[in-house]
mmCIF file of C-alpha atoms in Angstrom:
data_model
loop_
_atom_site.group_PDB
_atom_site.id
_atom_site.type_symbol
_atom_site.label_atom_id
_atom_site.label_comp_id
_atom_site.label_asym_id
_atom_site.label_seq_id
_atom_site.Cartn_x
_atom_site.Cartn_y
_atom_site.Cartn_z
ATOM 1 C CA MET Z 151 0.350 -0.219 0.250
ATOM 2 C CA PRO Z 152 1.423 4.076 -0.600
ATOM 3 C CA ARG Z 153 2.084 5.458 1.977
ATOM 4 C CA PRO Z 154 1.080 9.570 0.374
ATOM 5 C CA VAL Z 155 -1.799 10.901 1.838
ATOM 6 C CA ARG Z 156 -3.758 13.313 -0.698
ATOM 7 C CA ILE Z 157 -4.771 15.955 1.097
ATOM 8 C CA GLU Z 158 -7.040 18.662 -0.262
ATOM 9 C CA LEU Z 159 -6.133 22.543 0.454
ATOM 10 C CA PRO Z 160 -8.791 25.211 1.498
ATOM 11 C CA ASN Z 161 -8.527 27.831 -1.172
ATOM 12 C CA TRP Z 162 -7.758 30.568 1.269
ATOM 13 C CA ALA Z 163 -4.160 28.841 1.125
ATOM 14 C CA PHE Z 164 -2.286 30.257 -1.103
ATOM 15 C CA ASP Z 165 -2.960 33.666 -0.447
ATOM 16 C CA VAL Z 166 -3.125 33.794 2.856
ATOM 17 C CA ALA Z 167 0.276 31.822 2.963
ATOM 18 C CA TRP Z 168 1.724 34.556 0.371
ATOM 19 C CA LYS Z 169 0.645 37.502 2.442
ATOM 20 C CA ILE Z 170 2.679 35.834 5.257
ATOM 21 C CA SER Z 171 5.087 35.541 3.305
ATOM 22 C CA GLU Z 172 4.987 38.776 2.404
ATOM 23 C CA ILE Z 173 4.715 40.738 5.816
ATOM 24 C CA ARG Z 174 7.938 38.696 7.210
ATOM 25 C CA ALA Z 175 9.982 38.984 4.326
ATOM 26 C CA SER Z 176 11.090 42.421 6.804
ATOM 27 C CA CYS Z 177 11.919 40.405 9.281
ATOM 28 C CA PHE Z 178 14.006 37.902 7.714
ATOM 29 C CA LYS Z 179 15.471 35.814 4.288
ATOM 30 C CA ASN Z 180 14.528 32.000 3.339
ATOM 31 C CA ARG Z 181 17.594 30.526 3.405
ATOM 32 C CA PHE Z 182 17.568 28.226 1.630
ATOM 33 C CA GLN Z 183 16.871 29.227 -1.487
ATOM 34 C CA ASN Z 184 15.517 26.373 -4.029
ATOM 35 C CA LYS Z 185 16.547 26.587 -8.071
ATOM 36 C CA LYS Z 186 15.326 24.405 -9.785
ATOM 37 C CA ILE Z 187 11.584 25.548 -8.364
ATOM 38 C CA ARG Z 188 12.027 28.918 -9.052
ATOM 39 C CA GLU Z 189 13.671 28.634 -12.610
ATOM 40 C CA PHE Z 190 9.759 28.298 -13.271
ATOM 41 C CA HIS Z 191 7.978 31.014 -10.938
ATOM 42 C CA LYS Z 192 9.618 34.793 -12.545
ATOM 43 C CA GLU Z 193 7.730 36.195 -14.204
ATOM 44 C CA LYS Z 194 5.537 35.367 -10.610
ATOM 45 C CA GLU Z 195 5.095 38.514 -8.047
ATOM 46 C CA TYR Z 196 5.520 35.764 -5.929
ATOM 47 C CA TYR Z 197 9.158 34.683 -6.621
ATOM 48 C CA ASP Z 198 11.018 35.837 -3.454
ATOM 49 C CA HIS Z 199 8.716 33.768 -1.464
ATOM 50 C CA ILE Z 200 8.549 30.484 -3.106
ATOM 51 C CA GLU Z 201 10.250 28.837 -0.290
ATOM 52 C CA SER Z 202 7.408 30.079 2.004
ATOM 53 C CA ILE Z 203 5.250 29.834 0.620
ATOM 54 C CA ILE Z 204 5.377 26.446 -0.027
ATOM 55 C CA GLY Z 205 6.311 25.902 3.609
ATOM 56 C CA TYR Z 206 3.683 26.585 4.738
ATOM 57 C CA LEU Z 207 1.038 25.113 1.812
ATOM 58 C CA GLY Z 208 2.415 21.892 4.117
ATOM 59 C CA ASP Z 209 2.226 23.406 6.949
ATOM 60 C CA ILE Z 210 -1.480 23.627 6.788
ATOM 61 C CA ALA Z 211 -2.115 20.418 4.757
ATOM 62 C CA CYS Z 212 -0.585 18.405 8.377
ATOM 63 C CA ALA Z 213 -2.582 20.149 10.166
ATOM 64 C CA ILE Z 214 -5.780 19.508 8.426
ATOM 65 C CA PHE Z 215 -4.335 15.308 8.118
ATOM 66 C CA LEU Z 216 -4.339 15.780 11.723
ATOM 67 C CA GLY Z 217 -7.539 17.214 12.943
ATOM 68 C CA ILE Z 218 -6.374 20.688 13.690
ATOM 69 C CA ASP Z 219 -7.449 23.453 12.289
ATOM 70 C CA PRO Z 220 -4.402 24.712 10.115
ATOM 71 C CA LYS Z 221 -6.540 28.938 10.552
ATOM 72 C CA ARG Z 222 -4.964 28.511 14.529
ATOM 73 C CA VAL Z 223 -2.067 26.912 14.230
ATOM 74 C CA ILE Z 224 -1.079 29.659 11.609
ATOM 75 C CA ILE Z 225 -2.157 31.911 14.648
ATOM 76 C CA ASP Z 226 -0.329 31.064 17.304
ATOM 77 C CA MET Z 227 2.855 30.163 14.938
ATOM 78 C CA ILE Z 228 1.959 35.071 14.736
ATOM 79 C CA TYR Z 229 1.539 34.848 18.476
ATOM 80 C CA SER Z 230 4.057 32.378 19.071
ATOM 81 C CA THR Z 231 6.974 34.394 16.388
ATOM 82 C CA ASN Z 232 6.088 37.940 18.336
ATOM 83 C CA CYS Z 233 4.205 39.086 15.032
ATOM 84 C CA LEU Z 234 6.141 36.638 12.213
ATOM 85 C CA THR Z 235 9.919 38.155 13.584
ATOM 86 C CA HIS Z 236 11.239 35.457 14.514
ATOM 87 C CA ARG Z 237 11.188 31.650 13.110
ATOM 88 C CA ASP Z 238 9.583 29.340 14.564
ATOM 89 C CA GLU Z 239 10.535 26.268 15.951
ATOM 90 C CA TYR Z 240 8.467 24.058 15.429
ATOM 91 C CA ASP Z 241 5.681 23.704 12.824
ATOM 92 C CA LEU Z 242 3.108 22.509 14.595
ATOM 93 C CA ILE Z 243 2.522 20.718 17.655
ATOM 94 C CA TYR Z 244 -0.025 16.945 17.561
ATOM 95 C CA ASN Z 245 -0.393 14.865 20.703
ATOM 96 C CA GLY Z 246 2.578 16.956 22.710
ATOM 97 C CA LEU Z 247 4.629 15.801 19.079
ATOM 98 C CA LYS Z 248 6.452 18.503 17.264
ATOM 99 C CA ILE Z 249 6.802 18.285 14.235
ATOM 100 C CA ASP Z 250 8.293 19.996 11.105
ATOM 101 C CA VAL Z 251 7.234 19.738 7.653
ATOM 102 C CA LYS Z 252 9.184 19.837 4.966
ATOM 103 C CA MET Z 253 7.837 19.639 1.530
ATOM 104 C CA GLU Z 254 10.342 18.468 -1.933
ATOM 105 C CA ASP Z 255 9.196 19.018 -5.995
ATOM 106 C CA TYR Z 256 10.490 14.969 -7.320
ATOM 107 C CA GLY Z 257 10.255 16.399 -10.614
ATOM 108 C CA ARG Z 258 10.106 13.836 -13.713
ATOM 109 C CA PHE Z 259 10.303 10.657 -10.844
ATOM 110 C CA HIS Z 260 7.224 12.468 -8.487
ATOM 111 C CA ASP Z 261 5.246 9.455 -10.239
ATOM 112 C CA LYS Z 262 7.768 6.892 -8.203
ATOM 113 C CA VAL Z 263 7.181 8.049 -5.130
ATOM 114 C CA LEU Z 264 3.690 8.281 -4.879
ATOM 115 C CA ASN Z 265 4.074 4.811 -5.972
ATOM 116 C CA ASP Z 266 6.208 4.224 -3.238
ATOM 117 C CA THR Z 267 7.524 2.560 -5.686
ATOM 118 C CA ILE Z 268 10.991 4.733 -5.900
ATOM 119 C CA ARG Z 269 14.487 3.316 -5.018
ATOM 120 C CA SER Z 270 17.610 4.568 -2.613
ATOM 121 C CA ASP Z 271 20.127 4.297 -5.835
ATOM 122 C CA GLU Z 272 17.842 6.601 -7.722
ATOM 123 C CA LEU Z 273 17.196 10.059 -7.628
ATOM 124 C CA TYR Z 274 15.389 11.306 -5.155
ATOM 125 C CA GLY Z 275 14.787 7.833 -3.802
ATOM 126 C CA ASN Z 276 15.927 9.877 -0.089
ATOM 127 C CA ARG Z 277 14.862 12.395 2.094
ATOM 128 C CA LEU Z 278 17.077 14.680 3.255
ATOM 129 C CA ILE Z 279 17.461 16.649 6.481
ATOM 130 C CA ASN Z 280 20.260 19.431 5.708
ATOM 131 C CA LYS Z 281 22.530 19.266 8.418
ATOM 132 C CA ALA Z 282 22.839 22.946 9.490
ATOM 133 C CA GLN Z 283 19.057 22.992 9.667
ATOM 134 C CA TRP Z 284 18.730 19.989 12.028
ATOM 135 C CA GLU Z 285 21.685 21.571 13.936
ATOM 136 C CA GLU Z 286 19.863 24.363 14.575
ATOM 137 C CA ASN Z 287 16.187 22.909 14.998
ATOM 138 C CA SER Z 288 16.453 18.997 16.242
ATOM 139 C CA LYS Z 289 16.332 19.725 19.831
ATOM 140 C CA LYS Z 290 12.722 21.702 19.706
ATOM 141 C CA ILE Z 291 11.887 18.922 16.871
ATOM 142 C CA ASP Z 292 10.664 14.952 17.730
ATOM 143 C CA ILE Z 293 8.916 14.565 13.637
ATOM 144 C CA TYR Z 294 9.818 14.922 9.998
ATOM 145 C CA VAL Z 295 6.823 14.694 7.998
ATOM 146 C CA PHE Z 296 7.814 15.325 4.039
ATOM 147 C CA GLY Z 297 5.215 15.858 1.368
ATOM 148 C CA THR Z 298 5.309 17.310 -2.039
ATOM 149 C CA PHE Z 299 2.474 18.915 -4.042
ATOM 150 C CA GLU Z 300 0.598 17.027 -6.824
ATOM 151 C CA LYS Z 301 2.456 17.550 -9.609
ATOM 152 C CA PRO Z 302 5.531 19.173 -9.800
ATOM 153 C CA PHE Z 303 6.709 22.191 -11.042
ATOM 154 C CA SER Z 304 6.898 23.222 -15.019
ATOM 155 C CA TYR Z 305 5.766 26.061 -16.817
ATOM 156 C CA SER Z 306 2.331 25.385 -16.903
ATOM 157 C CA TYR Z 307 1.842 24.110 -13.122
ATOM 158 C CA GLN Z 308 3.018 26.803 -10.584
ATOM 159 C CA LEU Z 309 2.431 27.657 -7.589
ATOM 160 C CA ASP Z 310 -0.247 29.147 -7.874
ATOM 161 C CA LYS Z 311 -2.915 26.032 -9.427
ATOM 162 C CA VAL Z 312 -1.761 24.309 -6.810
ATOM 163 C CA GLU Z 313 -3.682 22.306 -5.305
ATOM 164 C CA SER Z 314 -3.675 19.458 -3.029
ATOM 165 C CA VAL Z 315 -0.035 18.573 -0.870
ATOM 166 C CA TYR Z 316 0.566 14.764 -0.775
ATOM 167 C CA LEU Z 317 2.140 14.201 2.089
ATOM 168 C CA VAL Z 318 4.352 10.228 1.747
ATOM 169 C CA GLY Z 319 5.352 9.963 4.799
ATOM 170 C CA PHE Z 320 7.020 10.952 8.070
ATOM 171 C CA VAL Z 321 10.297 9.637 10.561
ATOM 172 C CA GLU Z 322 10.287 9.916 14.272
ATOM 173 C CA LYS Z 323 13.683 12.031 15.219
ATOM 174 C CA SER Z 324 14.121 8.772 17.440
ATOM 175 C CA GLU Z 325 14.310 7.601 14.457
ATOM 176 C CA ILE Z 326 17.406 8.911 12.673
ATOM 177 C CA GLU Z 327 19.269 10.189 15.518
ATOM 178 C CA GLU Z 328 22.345 8.174 14.680
ATOM 179 C CA MET Z 329 22.882 8.565 11.541
ATOM 180 C CA GLU Z 330 25.503 9.695 10.281
ATOM 181 C CA PHE Z 331 25.426 12.993 8.064
ATOM 182 C CA SER Z 332 26.371 12.204 4.381
ATOM 183 C CA ASP Z 333 27.471 14.502 1.276
ATOM 184 C CA ILE Z 334 27.183 11.513 -0.523
ATOM 185 C CA THR Z 335 23.686 10.218 -1.773
ATOM 186 C CA PRO Z 336 23.172 6.232 -2.691
ATOM 187 C CA ALA Z 337 23.164 6.954 -6.499
ATOM 188 C CA GLY Z 338 25.783 8.445 -6.559
ATOM 189 C CA GLY Z 339 24.895 12.294 -6.593
ATOM 190 C CA ARG Z 340 26.775 15.358 -3.966
ATOM 191 C CA LEU Z 341 25.188 17.075 -2.205
ATOM 192 C CA TYR Z 342 25.279 20.807 -1.806
ATOM 193 C CA THR Z 343 26.252 20.415 2.350
ATOM 194 C CA PRO Z 344 25.641 17.013 4.177
ATOM 195 C CA ALA Z 345 22.517 15.996 4.989
ATOM 196 C CA LYS Z 346 20.741 12.722 6.522
ATOM 197 C CA ILE Z 347 19.666 10.126 3.724
ATOM 198 C CA ILE Z 348 17.199 9.015 4.374
ATOM 199 C CA PRO Z 349 16.096 6.022 2.552
ATOM 200 C CA HIS Z 350 11.956 6.657 0.964
ATOM 201 C CA GLU Z 351 10.780 3.021 2.212
ATOM 202 C CA LYS Z 352 12.310 4.102 5.474
ATOM 203 C CA LEU Z 353 9.513 6.382 5.811
ATOM 204 C CA ASN Z 354 6.456 4.684 8.028
ATOM 205 C CA HIS Z 355 3.211 5.627 6.915
ATOM 206 C CA MET Z 356 1.367 9.265 7.583
ATOM 207 C CA ASN Z 357 -1.711 6.593 9.534
ATOM 208 C CA LYS Z 358 1.022 6.070 12.834
ATOM 209 C CA LEU Z 359 1.328 9.701 13.435
ATOM 210 C CA LYS Z 360 -2.235 9.725 15.070
ATOM 211 C CA GLU Z 361 -0.946 6.802 17.065
ATOM 212 C CA LEU Z 362 1.620 8.677 18.566
ATOM 213 C CA ARG Z 363 1.892 10.814 21.127
ATOM 214 C CA LYS Z 364 4.340 12.494 24.031
ATOM 215 C CA GLN Z 365 3.387 12.298 27.611
ATOM 216 C CA GLU Z 366 3.736 16.136 27.802
ATOM 217 C CA ASN Z 367 0.408 17.126 26.158
ATOM 218 C CA LEU Z 368 0.994 20.307 24.210
ATOM 219 C CA SER Z 369 -1.326 21.204 21.584
ATOM 220 C CA LYS Z 370 -3.624 22.126 23.605
ATOM 221 C CA LYS Z 371 -1.645 25.953 23.917
ATOM 222 C CA THR Z 372 -2.508 28.348 22.679
ATOM 223 C CA TYR Z 373 -1.062 32.571 22.186
ATOM 224 C CA LEU Z 374 -3.594 35.465 23.125
ATOM 225 C CA PRO Z 375 -4.082 37.835 20.685
ATOM 226 C CA ASN Z 376 -3.230 40.895 24.597
ATOM 227 C CA LYS Z 377 0.330 39.587 24.628
ATOM 228 C CA ASN Z 378 1.616 41.656 22.476
ATOM 229 C CA ASN Z 379 1.057 44.184 18.967
ATOM 230 C CA CYS Z 380 -0.291 40.918 16.750
ATOM 231 C CA GLY Z 381 -4.403 41.908 15.662
ATOM 232 C CA ASN Z 382 -3.446 43.797 12.586
ATOM 233 C CA ILE Z 383 -1.471 40.597 10.629
ATOM 234 C CA VAL Z 384 -4.619 37.943 12.218
ATOM 235 C CA ASN Z 385 -7.001 40.479 11.261
ATOM 236 C CA VAL Z 386 -5.345 40.836 7.162
ATOM 237 C CA LEU Z 387 -4.917 37.608 7.357
ATOM 238 C CA GLU Z 388 -8.807 36.557 8.657
ATOM 239 C CA ARG Z 389 -9.955 38.872 5.505
ATOM 240 C CA ILE Z 390 -8.810 37.123 2.861
ATOM 241 C CA TRP Z 391 -10.312 33.549 4.626
#
């Protein structure tokens, strides 16, 4: 049985993701630009925010899959980052588990990944966690979820046309904690930076995530509007959705 789970995005998802990305751009920039994806979006108004938009769409999809209100996730994120002035420590919390959602475009290997027939010695046969990202946030993360969109990006299929996300699987941090970093993939390619290289076949089925729970349940955590002056941002988003 293939691992991927298809999640329909709400019709407001792209516009909200773009607006959040615009607002936070004045405070910090994306550190990891994806040249391959950017090539297909050169004429788009949202070109400078592509990676952020992709990330937020993945967060929205994962929240929906886990039965969490994605609007609540977004609002909590706005308050927890002091009105988007710094990076968030994690993407969402479920049963006390802090989750990092990683989105990727698989190009011509898209169908093989979704059909669960990709081999680890093929291009895109492994999921990656960059060493710098791991060192920055792994102490705060319990689960890494991996996802993609319903099609590989092209000049005729761009980010503003996305309707759904496929969540292809996840790993628990404890499963990969002892894994060494490498800059050589099983396919023989060299990575720009070292990473934990996780064979796609080792991913857990997404449904298993719903069964996991941490003893300390942080999923009820909320951020009250009067703690800081983020209400104007929330009001802008509420007009979109």
